[in-house]
PDB file of N, CA, C and O in Angstrom:
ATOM      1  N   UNK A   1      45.557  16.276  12.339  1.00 52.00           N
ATOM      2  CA  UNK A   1      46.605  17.189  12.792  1.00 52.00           C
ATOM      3  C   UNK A   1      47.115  18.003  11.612  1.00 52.00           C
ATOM      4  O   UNK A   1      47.283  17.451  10.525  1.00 52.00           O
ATOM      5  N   UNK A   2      47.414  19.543  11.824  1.00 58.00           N
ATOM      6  CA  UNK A   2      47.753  20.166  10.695  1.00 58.00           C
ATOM      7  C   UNK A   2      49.098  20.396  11.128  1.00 58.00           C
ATOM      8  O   UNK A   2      49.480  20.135  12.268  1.00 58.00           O
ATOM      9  N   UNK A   3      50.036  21.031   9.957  1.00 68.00           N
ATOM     10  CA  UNK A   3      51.672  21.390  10.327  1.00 68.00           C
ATOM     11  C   UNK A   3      51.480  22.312  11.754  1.00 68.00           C
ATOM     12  O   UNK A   3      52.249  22.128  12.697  1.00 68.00           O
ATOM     13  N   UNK A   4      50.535  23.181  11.813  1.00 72.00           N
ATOM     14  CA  UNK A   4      50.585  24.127  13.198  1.00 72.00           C
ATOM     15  C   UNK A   4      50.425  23.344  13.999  1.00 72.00           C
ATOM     16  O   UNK A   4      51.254  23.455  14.903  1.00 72.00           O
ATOM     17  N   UNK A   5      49.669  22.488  14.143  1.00 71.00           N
ATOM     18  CA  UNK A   5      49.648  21.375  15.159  1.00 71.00           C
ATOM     19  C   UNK A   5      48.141  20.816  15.206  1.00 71.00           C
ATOM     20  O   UNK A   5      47.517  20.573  14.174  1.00 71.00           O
ATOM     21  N   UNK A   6      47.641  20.643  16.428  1.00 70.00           N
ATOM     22  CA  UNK A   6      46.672  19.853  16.460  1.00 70.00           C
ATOM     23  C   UNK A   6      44.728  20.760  16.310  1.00 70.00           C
ATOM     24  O   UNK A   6      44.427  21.751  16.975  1.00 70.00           O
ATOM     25  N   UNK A   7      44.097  20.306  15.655  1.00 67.00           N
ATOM     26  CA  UNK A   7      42.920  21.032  15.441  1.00 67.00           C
ATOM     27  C   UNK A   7      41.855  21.297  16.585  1.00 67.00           C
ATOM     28  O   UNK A   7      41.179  20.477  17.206  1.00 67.00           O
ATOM     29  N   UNK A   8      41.908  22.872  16.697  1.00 74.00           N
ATOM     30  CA  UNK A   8      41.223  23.060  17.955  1.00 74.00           C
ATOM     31  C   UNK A   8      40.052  22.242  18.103  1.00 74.00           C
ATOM     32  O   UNK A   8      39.590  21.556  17.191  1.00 74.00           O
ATOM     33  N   UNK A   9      39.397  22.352  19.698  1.00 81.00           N
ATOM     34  CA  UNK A   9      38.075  21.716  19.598  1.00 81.00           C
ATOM     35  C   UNK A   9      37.158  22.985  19.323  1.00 81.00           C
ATOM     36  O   UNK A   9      37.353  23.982  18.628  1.00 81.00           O
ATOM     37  N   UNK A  10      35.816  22.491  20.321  1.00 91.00           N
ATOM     38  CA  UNK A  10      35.031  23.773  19.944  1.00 91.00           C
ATOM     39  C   UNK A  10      35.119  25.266  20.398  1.00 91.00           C
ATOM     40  O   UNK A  10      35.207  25.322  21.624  1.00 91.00           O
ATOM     41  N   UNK A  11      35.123  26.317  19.883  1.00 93.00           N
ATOM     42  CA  UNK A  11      35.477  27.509  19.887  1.00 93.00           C
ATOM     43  C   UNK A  11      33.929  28.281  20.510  1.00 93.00           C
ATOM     44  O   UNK A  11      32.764  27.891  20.576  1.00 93.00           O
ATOM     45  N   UNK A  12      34.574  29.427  20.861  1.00 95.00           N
ATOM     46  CA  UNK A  12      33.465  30.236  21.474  1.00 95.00           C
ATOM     47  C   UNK A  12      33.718  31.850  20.440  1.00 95.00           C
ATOM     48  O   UNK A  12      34.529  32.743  20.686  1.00 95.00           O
ATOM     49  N   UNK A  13      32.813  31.790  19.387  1.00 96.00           N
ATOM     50  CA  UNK A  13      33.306  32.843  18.481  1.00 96.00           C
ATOM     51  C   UNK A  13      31.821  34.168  18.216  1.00 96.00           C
ATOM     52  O   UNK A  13      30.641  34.105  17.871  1.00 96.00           O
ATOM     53  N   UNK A  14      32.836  35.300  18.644  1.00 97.00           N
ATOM     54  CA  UNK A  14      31.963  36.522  18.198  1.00 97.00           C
ATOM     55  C   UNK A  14      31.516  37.109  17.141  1.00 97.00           C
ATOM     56  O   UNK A  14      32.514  37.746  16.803  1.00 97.00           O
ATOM     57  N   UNK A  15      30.492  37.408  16.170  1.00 97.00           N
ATOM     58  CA  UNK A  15      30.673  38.213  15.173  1.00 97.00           C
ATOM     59  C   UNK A  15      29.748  39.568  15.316  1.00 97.00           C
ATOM     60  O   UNK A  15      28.527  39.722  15.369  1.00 97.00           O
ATOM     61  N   UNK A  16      30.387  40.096  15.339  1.00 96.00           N
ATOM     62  CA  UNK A  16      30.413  41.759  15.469  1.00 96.00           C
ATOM     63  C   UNK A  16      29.449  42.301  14.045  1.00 96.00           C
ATOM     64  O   UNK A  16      30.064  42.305  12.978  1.00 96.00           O
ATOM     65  N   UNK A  17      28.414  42.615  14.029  1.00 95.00           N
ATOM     66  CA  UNK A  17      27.862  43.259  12.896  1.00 95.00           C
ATOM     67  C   UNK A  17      27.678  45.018  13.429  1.00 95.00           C
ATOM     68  O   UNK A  17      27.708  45.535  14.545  1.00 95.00           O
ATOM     69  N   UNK A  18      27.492  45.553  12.110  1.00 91.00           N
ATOM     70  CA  UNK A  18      27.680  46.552  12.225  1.00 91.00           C
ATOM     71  C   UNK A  18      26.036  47.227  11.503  1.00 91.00           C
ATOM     72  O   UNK A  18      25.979  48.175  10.720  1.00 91.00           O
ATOM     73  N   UNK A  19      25.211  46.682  11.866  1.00 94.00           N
ATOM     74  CA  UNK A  19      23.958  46.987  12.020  1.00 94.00           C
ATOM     75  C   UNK A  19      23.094  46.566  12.841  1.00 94.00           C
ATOM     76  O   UNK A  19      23.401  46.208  13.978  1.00 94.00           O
ATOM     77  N   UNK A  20      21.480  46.547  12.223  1.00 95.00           N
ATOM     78  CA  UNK A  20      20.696  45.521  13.625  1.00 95.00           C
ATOM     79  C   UNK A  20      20.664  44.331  13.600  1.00 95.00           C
ATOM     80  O   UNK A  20      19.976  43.652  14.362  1.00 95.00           O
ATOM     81  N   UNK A  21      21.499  43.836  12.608  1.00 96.00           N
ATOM     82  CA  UNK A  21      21.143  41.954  12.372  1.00 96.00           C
ATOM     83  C   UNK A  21      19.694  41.616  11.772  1.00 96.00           C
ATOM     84  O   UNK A  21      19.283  40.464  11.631  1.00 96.00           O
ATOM     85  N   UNK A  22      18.746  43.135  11.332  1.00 94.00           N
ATOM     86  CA  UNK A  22      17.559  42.623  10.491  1.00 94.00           C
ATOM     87  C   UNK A  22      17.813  41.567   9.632  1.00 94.00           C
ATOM     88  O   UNK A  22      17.653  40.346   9.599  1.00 94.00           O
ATOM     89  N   UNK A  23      18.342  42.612   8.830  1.00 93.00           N
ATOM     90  CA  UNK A  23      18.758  41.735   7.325  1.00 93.00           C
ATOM     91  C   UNK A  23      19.620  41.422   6.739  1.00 93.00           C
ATOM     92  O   UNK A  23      19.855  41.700   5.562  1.00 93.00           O
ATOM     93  N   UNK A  24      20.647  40.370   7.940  1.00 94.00           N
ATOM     94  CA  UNK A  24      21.960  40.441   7.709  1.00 94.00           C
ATOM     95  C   UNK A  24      22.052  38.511   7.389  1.00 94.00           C
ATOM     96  O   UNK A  24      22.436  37.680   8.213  1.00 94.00           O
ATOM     97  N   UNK A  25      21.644  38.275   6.178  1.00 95.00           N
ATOM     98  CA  UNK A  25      21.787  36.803   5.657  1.00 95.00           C
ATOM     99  C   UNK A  25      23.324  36.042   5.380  1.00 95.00           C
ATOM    100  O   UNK A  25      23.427  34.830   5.568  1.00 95.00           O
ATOM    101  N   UNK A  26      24.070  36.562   5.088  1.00 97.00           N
ATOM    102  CA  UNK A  26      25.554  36.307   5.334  1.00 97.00           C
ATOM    103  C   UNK A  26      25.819  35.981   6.442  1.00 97.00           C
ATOM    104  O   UNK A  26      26.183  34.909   6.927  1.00 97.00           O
ATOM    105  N   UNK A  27      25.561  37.268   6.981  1.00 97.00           N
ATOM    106  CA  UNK A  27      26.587  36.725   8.640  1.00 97.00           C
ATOM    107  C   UNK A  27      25.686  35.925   9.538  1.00 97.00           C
ATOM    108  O   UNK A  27      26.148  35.445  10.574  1.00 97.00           O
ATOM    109  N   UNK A  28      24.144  35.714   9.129  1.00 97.00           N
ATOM    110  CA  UNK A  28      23.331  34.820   9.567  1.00 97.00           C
ATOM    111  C   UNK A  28      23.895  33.304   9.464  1.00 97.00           C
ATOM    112  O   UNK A  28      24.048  32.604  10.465  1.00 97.00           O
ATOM    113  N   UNK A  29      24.232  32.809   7.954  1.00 97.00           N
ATOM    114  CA  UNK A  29      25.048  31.797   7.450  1.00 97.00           C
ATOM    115  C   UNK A  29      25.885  31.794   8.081  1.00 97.00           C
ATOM    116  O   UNK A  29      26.056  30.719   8.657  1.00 97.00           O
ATOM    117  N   UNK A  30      26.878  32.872   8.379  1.00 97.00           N
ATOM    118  CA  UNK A  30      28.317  31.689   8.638  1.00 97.00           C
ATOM    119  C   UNK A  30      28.003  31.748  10.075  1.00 97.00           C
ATOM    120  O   UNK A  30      28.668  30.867  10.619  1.00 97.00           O
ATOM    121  N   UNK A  31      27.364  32.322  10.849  1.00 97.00           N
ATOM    122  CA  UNK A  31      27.007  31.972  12.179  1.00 97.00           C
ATOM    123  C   UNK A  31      26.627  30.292  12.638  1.00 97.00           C
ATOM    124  O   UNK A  31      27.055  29.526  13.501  1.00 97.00           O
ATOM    125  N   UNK A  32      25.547  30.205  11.511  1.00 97.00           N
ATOM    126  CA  UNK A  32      24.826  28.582  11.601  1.00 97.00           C
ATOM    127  C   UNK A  32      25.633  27.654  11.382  1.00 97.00           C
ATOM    128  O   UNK A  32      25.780  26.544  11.894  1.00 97.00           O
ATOM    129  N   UNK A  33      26.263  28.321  10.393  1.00 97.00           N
ATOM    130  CA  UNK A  33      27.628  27.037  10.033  1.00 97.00           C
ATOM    131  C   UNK A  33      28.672  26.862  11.066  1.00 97.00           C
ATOM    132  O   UNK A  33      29.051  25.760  11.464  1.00 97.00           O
ATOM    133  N   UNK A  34      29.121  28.005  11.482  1.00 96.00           N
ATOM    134  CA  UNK A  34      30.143  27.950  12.613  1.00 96.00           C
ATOM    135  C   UNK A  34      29.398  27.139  13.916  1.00 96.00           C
ATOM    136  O   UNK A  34      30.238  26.628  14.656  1.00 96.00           O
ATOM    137  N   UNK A  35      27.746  26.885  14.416  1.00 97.00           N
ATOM    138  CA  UNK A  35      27.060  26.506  15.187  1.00 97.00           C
ATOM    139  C   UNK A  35      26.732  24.717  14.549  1.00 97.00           C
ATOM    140  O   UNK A  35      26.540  23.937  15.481  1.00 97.00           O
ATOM    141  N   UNK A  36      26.684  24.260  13.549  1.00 96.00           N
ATOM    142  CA  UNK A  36      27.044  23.418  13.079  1.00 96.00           C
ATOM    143  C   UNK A  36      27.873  22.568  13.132  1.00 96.00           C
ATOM    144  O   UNK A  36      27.681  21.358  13.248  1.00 96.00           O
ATOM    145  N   UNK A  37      29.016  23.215  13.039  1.00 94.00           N
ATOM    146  CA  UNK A  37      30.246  22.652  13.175  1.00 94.00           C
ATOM    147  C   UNK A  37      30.770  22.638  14.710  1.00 94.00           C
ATOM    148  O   UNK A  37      31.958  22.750  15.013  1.00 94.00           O
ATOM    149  N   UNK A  38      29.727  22.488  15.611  1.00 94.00           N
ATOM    150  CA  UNK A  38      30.087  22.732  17.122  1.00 94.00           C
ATOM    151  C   UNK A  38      30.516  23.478  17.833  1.00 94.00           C
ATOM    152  O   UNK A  38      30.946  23.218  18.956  1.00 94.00           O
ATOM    153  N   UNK A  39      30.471  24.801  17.185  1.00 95.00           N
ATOM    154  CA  UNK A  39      30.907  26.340  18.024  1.00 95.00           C
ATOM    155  C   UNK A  39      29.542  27.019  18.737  1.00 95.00           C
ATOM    156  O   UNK A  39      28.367  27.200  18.420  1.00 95.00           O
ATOM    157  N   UNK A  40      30.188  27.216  19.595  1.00 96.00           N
ATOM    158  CA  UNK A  40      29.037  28.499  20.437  1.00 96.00           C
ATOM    159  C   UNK A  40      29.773  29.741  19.703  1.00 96.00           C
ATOM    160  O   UNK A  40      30.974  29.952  19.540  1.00 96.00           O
ATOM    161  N   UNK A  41      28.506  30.576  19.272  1.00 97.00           N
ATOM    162  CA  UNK A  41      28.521  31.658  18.294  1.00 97.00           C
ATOM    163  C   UNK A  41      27.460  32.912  19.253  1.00 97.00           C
ATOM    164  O   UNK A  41      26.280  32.773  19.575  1.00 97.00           O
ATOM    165  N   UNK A  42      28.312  34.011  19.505  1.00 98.00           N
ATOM    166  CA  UNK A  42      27.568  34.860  19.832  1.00 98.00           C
ATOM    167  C   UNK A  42      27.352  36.129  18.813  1.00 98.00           C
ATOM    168  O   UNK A  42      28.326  36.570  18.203  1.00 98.00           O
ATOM    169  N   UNK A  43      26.195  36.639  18.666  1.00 98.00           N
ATOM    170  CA  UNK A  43      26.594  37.327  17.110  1.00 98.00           C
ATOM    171  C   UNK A  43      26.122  39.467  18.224  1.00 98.00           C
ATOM    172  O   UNK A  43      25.331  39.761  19.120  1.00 98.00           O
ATOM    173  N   UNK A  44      26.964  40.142  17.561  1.00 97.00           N
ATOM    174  CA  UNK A  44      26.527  41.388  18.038  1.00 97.00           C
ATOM    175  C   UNK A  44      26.395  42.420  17.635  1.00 97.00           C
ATOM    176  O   UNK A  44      27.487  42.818  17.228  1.00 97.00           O
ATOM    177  N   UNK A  45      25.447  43.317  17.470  1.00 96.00           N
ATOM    178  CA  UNK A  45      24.491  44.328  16.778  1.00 96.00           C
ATOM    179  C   UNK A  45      23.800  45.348  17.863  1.00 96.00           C
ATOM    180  O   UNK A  45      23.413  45.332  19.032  1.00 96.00           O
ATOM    181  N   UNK A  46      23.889  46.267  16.722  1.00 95.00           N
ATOM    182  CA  UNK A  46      22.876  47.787  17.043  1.00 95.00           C
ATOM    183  C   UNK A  46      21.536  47.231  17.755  1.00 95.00           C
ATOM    184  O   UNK A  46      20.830  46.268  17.454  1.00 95.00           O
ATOM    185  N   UNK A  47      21.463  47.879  18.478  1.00 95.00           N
ATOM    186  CA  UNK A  47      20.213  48.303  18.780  1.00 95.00           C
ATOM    187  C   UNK A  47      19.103  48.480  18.051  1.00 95.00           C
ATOM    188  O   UNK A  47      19.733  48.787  17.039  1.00 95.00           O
ATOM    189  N   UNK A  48      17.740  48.563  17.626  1.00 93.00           N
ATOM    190  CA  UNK A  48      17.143  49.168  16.838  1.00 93.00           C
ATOM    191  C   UNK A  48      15.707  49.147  18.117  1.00 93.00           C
ATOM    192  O   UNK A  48      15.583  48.603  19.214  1.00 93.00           O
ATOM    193  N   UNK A  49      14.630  50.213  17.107  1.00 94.00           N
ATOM    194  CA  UNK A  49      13.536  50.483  17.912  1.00 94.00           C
ATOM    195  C   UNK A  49      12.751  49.084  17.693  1.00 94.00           C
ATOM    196  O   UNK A  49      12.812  48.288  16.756  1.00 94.00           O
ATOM    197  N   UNK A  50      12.100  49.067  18.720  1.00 96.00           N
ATOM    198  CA  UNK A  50      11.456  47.469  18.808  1.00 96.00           C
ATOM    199  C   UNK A  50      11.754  46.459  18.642  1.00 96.00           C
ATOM    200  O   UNK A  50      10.995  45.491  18.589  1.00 96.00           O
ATOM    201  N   UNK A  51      13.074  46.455  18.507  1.00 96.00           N
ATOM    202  CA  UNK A  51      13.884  45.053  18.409  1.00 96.00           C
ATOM    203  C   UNK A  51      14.217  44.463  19.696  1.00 96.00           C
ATOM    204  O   UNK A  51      14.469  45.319  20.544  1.00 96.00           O
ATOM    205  N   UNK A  52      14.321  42.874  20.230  1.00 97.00           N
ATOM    206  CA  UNK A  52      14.942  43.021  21.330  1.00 97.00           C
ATOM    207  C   UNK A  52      16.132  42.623  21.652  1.00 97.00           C
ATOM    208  O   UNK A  52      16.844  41.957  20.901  1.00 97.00           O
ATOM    209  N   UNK A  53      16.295  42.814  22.237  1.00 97.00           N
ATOM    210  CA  UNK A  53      18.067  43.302  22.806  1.00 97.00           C
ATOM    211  C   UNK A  53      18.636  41.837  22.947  1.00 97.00           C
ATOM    212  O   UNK A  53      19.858  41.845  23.096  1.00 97.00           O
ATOM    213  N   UNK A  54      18.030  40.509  22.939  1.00 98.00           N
ATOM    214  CA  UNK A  54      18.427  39.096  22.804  1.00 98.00           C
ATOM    215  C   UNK A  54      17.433  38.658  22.125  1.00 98.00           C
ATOM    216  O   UNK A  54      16.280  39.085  22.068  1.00 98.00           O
ATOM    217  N   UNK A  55      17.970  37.700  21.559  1.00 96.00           N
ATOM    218  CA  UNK A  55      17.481  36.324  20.822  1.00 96.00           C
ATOM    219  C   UNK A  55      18.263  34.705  20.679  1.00 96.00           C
ATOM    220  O   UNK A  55      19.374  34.520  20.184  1.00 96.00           O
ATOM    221  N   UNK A  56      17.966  34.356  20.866  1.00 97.00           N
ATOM    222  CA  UNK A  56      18.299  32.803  20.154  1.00 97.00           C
ATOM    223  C   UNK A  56      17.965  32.608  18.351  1.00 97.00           C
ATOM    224  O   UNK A  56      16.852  32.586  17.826  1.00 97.00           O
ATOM    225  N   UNK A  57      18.690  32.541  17.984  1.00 96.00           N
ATOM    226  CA  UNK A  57      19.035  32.327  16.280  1.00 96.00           C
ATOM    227  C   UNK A  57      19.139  30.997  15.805  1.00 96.00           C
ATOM    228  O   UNK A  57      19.013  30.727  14.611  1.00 96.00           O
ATOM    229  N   UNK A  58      19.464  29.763  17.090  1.00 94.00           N
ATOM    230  CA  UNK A  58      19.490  28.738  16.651  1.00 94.00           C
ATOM    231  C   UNK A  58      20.138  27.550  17.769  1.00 94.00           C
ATOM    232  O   UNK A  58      20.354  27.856  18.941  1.00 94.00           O
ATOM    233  N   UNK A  59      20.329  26.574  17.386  1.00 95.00           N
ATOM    234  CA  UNK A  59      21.203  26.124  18.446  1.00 95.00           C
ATOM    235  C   UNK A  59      23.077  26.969  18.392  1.00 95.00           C
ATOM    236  O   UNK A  59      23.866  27.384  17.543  1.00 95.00           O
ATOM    237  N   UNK A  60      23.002  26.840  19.714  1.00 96.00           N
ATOM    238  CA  UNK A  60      24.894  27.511  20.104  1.00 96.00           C
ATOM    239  C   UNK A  60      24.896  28.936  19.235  1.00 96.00           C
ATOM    240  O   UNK A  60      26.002  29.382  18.927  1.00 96.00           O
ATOM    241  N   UNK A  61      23.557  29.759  18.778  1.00 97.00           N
ATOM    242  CA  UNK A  61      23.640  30.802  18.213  1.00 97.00           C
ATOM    243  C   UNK A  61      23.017  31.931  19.405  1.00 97.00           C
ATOM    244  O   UNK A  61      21.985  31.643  20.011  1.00 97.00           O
ATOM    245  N   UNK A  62      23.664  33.079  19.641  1.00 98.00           N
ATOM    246  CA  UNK A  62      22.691  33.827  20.099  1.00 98.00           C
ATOM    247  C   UNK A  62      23.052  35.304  20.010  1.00 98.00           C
ATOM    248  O   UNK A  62      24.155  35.832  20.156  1.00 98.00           O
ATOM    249  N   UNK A  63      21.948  35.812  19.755  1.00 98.00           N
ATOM    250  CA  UNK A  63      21.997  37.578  19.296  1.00 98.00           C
ATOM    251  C   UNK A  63      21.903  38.397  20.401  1.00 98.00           C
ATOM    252  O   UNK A  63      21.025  38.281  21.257  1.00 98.00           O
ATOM    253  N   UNK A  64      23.044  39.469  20.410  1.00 98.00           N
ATOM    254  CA  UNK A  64      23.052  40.263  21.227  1.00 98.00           C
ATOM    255  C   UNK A  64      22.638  42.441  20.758  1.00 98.00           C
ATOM    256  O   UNK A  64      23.435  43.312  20.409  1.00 98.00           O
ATOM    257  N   UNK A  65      21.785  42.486  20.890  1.00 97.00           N
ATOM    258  CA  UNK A  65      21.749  43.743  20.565  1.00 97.00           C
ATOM    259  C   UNK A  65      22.281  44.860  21.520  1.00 97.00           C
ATOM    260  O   UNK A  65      21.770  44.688  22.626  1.00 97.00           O
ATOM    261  N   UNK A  66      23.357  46.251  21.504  1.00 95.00           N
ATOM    262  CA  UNK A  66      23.755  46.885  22.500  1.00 95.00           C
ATOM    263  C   UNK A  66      23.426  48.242  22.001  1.00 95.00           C
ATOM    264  O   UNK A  66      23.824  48.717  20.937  1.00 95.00           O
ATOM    265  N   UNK A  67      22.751  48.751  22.771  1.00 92.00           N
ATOM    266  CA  UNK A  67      22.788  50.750  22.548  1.00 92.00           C
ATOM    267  C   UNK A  67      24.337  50.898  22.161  1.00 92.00           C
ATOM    268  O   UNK A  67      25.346  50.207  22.303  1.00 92.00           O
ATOM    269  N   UNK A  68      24.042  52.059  21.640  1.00 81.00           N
ATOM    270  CA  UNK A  68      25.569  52.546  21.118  1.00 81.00           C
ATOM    271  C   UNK A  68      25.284  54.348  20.596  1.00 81.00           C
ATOM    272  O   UNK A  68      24.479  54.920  19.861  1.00 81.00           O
ATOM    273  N   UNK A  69      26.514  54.783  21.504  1.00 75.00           N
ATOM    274  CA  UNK A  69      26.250  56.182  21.465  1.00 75.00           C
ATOM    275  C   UNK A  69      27.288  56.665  20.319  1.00 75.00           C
ATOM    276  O   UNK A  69      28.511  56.617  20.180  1.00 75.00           O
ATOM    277  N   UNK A  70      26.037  57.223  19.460  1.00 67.00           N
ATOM    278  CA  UNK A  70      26.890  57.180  17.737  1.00 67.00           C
ATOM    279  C   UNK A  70      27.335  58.600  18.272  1.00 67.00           C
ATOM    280  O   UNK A  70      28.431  58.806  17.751  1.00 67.00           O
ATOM    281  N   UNK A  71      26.911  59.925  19.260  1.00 70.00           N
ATOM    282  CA  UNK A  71      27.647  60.769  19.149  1.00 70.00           C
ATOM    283  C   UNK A  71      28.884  61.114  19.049  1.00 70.00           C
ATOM    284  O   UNK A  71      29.500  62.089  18.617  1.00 70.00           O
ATOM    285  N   UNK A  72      29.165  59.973  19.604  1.00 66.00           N
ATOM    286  CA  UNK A  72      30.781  60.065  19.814  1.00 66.00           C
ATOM    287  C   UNK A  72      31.740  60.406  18.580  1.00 66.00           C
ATOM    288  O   UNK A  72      32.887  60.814  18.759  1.00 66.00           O
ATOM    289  N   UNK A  73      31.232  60.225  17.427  1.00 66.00           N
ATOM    290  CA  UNK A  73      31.872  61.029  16.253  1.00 66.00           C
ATOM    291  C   UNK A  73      31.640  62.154  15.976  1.00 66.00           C
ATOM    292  O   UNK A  73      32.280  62.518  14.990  1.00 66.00           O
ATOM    293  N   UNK A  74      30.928  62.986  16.449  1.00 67.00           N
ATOM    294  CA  UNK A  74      30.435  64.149  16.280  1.00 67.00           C
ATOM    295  C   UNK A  74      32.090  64.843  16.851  1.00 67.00           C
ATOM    296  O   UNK A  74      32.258  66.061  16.783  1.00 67.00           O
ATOM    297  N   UNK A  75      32.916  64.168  17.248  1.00 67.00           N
ATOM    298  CA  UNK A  75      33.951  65.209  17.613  1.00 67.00           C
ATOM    299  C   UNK A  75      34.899  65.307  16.601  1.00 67.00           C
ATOM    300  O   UNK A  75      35.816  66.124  16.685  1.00 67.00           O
ATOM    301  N   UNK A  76      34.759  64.486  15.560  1.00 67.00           N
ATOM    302  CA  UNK A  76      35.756  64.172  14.804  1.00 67.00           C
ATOM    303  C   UNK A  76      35.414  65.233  13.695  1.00 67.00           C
ATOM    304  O   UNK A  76      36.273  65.715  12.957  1.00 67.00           O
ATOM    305  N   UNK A  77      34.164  65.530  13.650  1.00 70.00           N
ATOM    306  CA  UNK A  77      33.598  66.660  13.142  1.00 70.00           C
ATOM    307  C   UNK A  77      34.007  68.106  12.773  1.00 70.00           C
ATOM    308  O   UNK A  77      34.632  68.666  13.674  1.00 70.00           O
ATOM    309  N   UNK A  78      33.759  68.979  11.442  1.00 72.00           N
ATOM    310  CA  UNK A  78      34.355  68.522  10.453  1.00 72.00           C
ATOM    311  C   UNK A  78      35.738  67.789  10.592  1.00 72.00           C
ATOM    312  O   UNK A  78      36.582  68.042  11.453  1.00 72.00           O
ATOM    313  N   UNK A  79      35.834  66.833   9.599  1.00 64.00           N
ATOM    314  CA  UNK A  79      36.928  66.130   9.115  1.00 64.00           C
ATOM    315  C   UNK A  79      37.618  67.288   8.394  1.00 64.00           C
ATOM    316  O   UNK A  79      37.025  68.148   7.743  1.00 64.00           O
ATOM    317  N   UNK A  80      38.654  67.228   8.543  1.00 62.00           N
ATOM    318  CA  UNK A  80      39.650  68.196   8.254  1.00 62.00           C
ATOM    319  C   UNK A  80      39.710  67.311   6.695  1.00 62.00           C
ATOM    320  O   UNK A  80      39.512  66.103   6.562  1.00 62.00           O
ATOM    321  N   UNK A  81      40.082  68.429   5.467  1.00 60.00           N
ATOM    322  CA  UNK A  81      40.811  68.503   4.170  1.00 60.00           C
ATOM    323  C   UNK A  81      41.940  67.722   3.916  1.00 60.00           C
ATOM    324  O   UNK A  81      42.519  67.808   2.833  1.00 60.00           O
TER     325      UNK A  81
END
């Protein structure tokens, strides 16, 4: 038991990457570890060509790849001075 109180059980935790999850060895790690330690870990990423859009990474690990429409900054376009 900590002063906040009592220590959760197992968690259901997202990590959001901000690429395709090729070559992402960090957030690979703390995924496994967080899956280790008895969490279901869903991890989530770009799209890429020939990649597929799910995987299993491990036990309680699993990769989600989503299209993502990068135009959408094109409005922000030019960035003002």
């Amino acid at each position: 038991m900590t002063p906040a109180g009592p220590v959760p059980g197992p968690l259901r935790v997202a990590i959001v990457a901000a690429n395709t999850f090729e070559y992402e060895s960090r957030l690979l790690k703390t995924a496994l570890a967080l899956a280790a330690d008895g969490h279901a870990v869903t991890v989530v990423a770009f799209a890429g060509p020939g990649l597929p859009s799910a995987e299993t990474l491990g036990e309680r690990v699993e990769l989600r790849r989503i299209g993502l429409d990068r135009g959408i900054g094109t409005g922000l376009r030019p960035i003002p001075g």
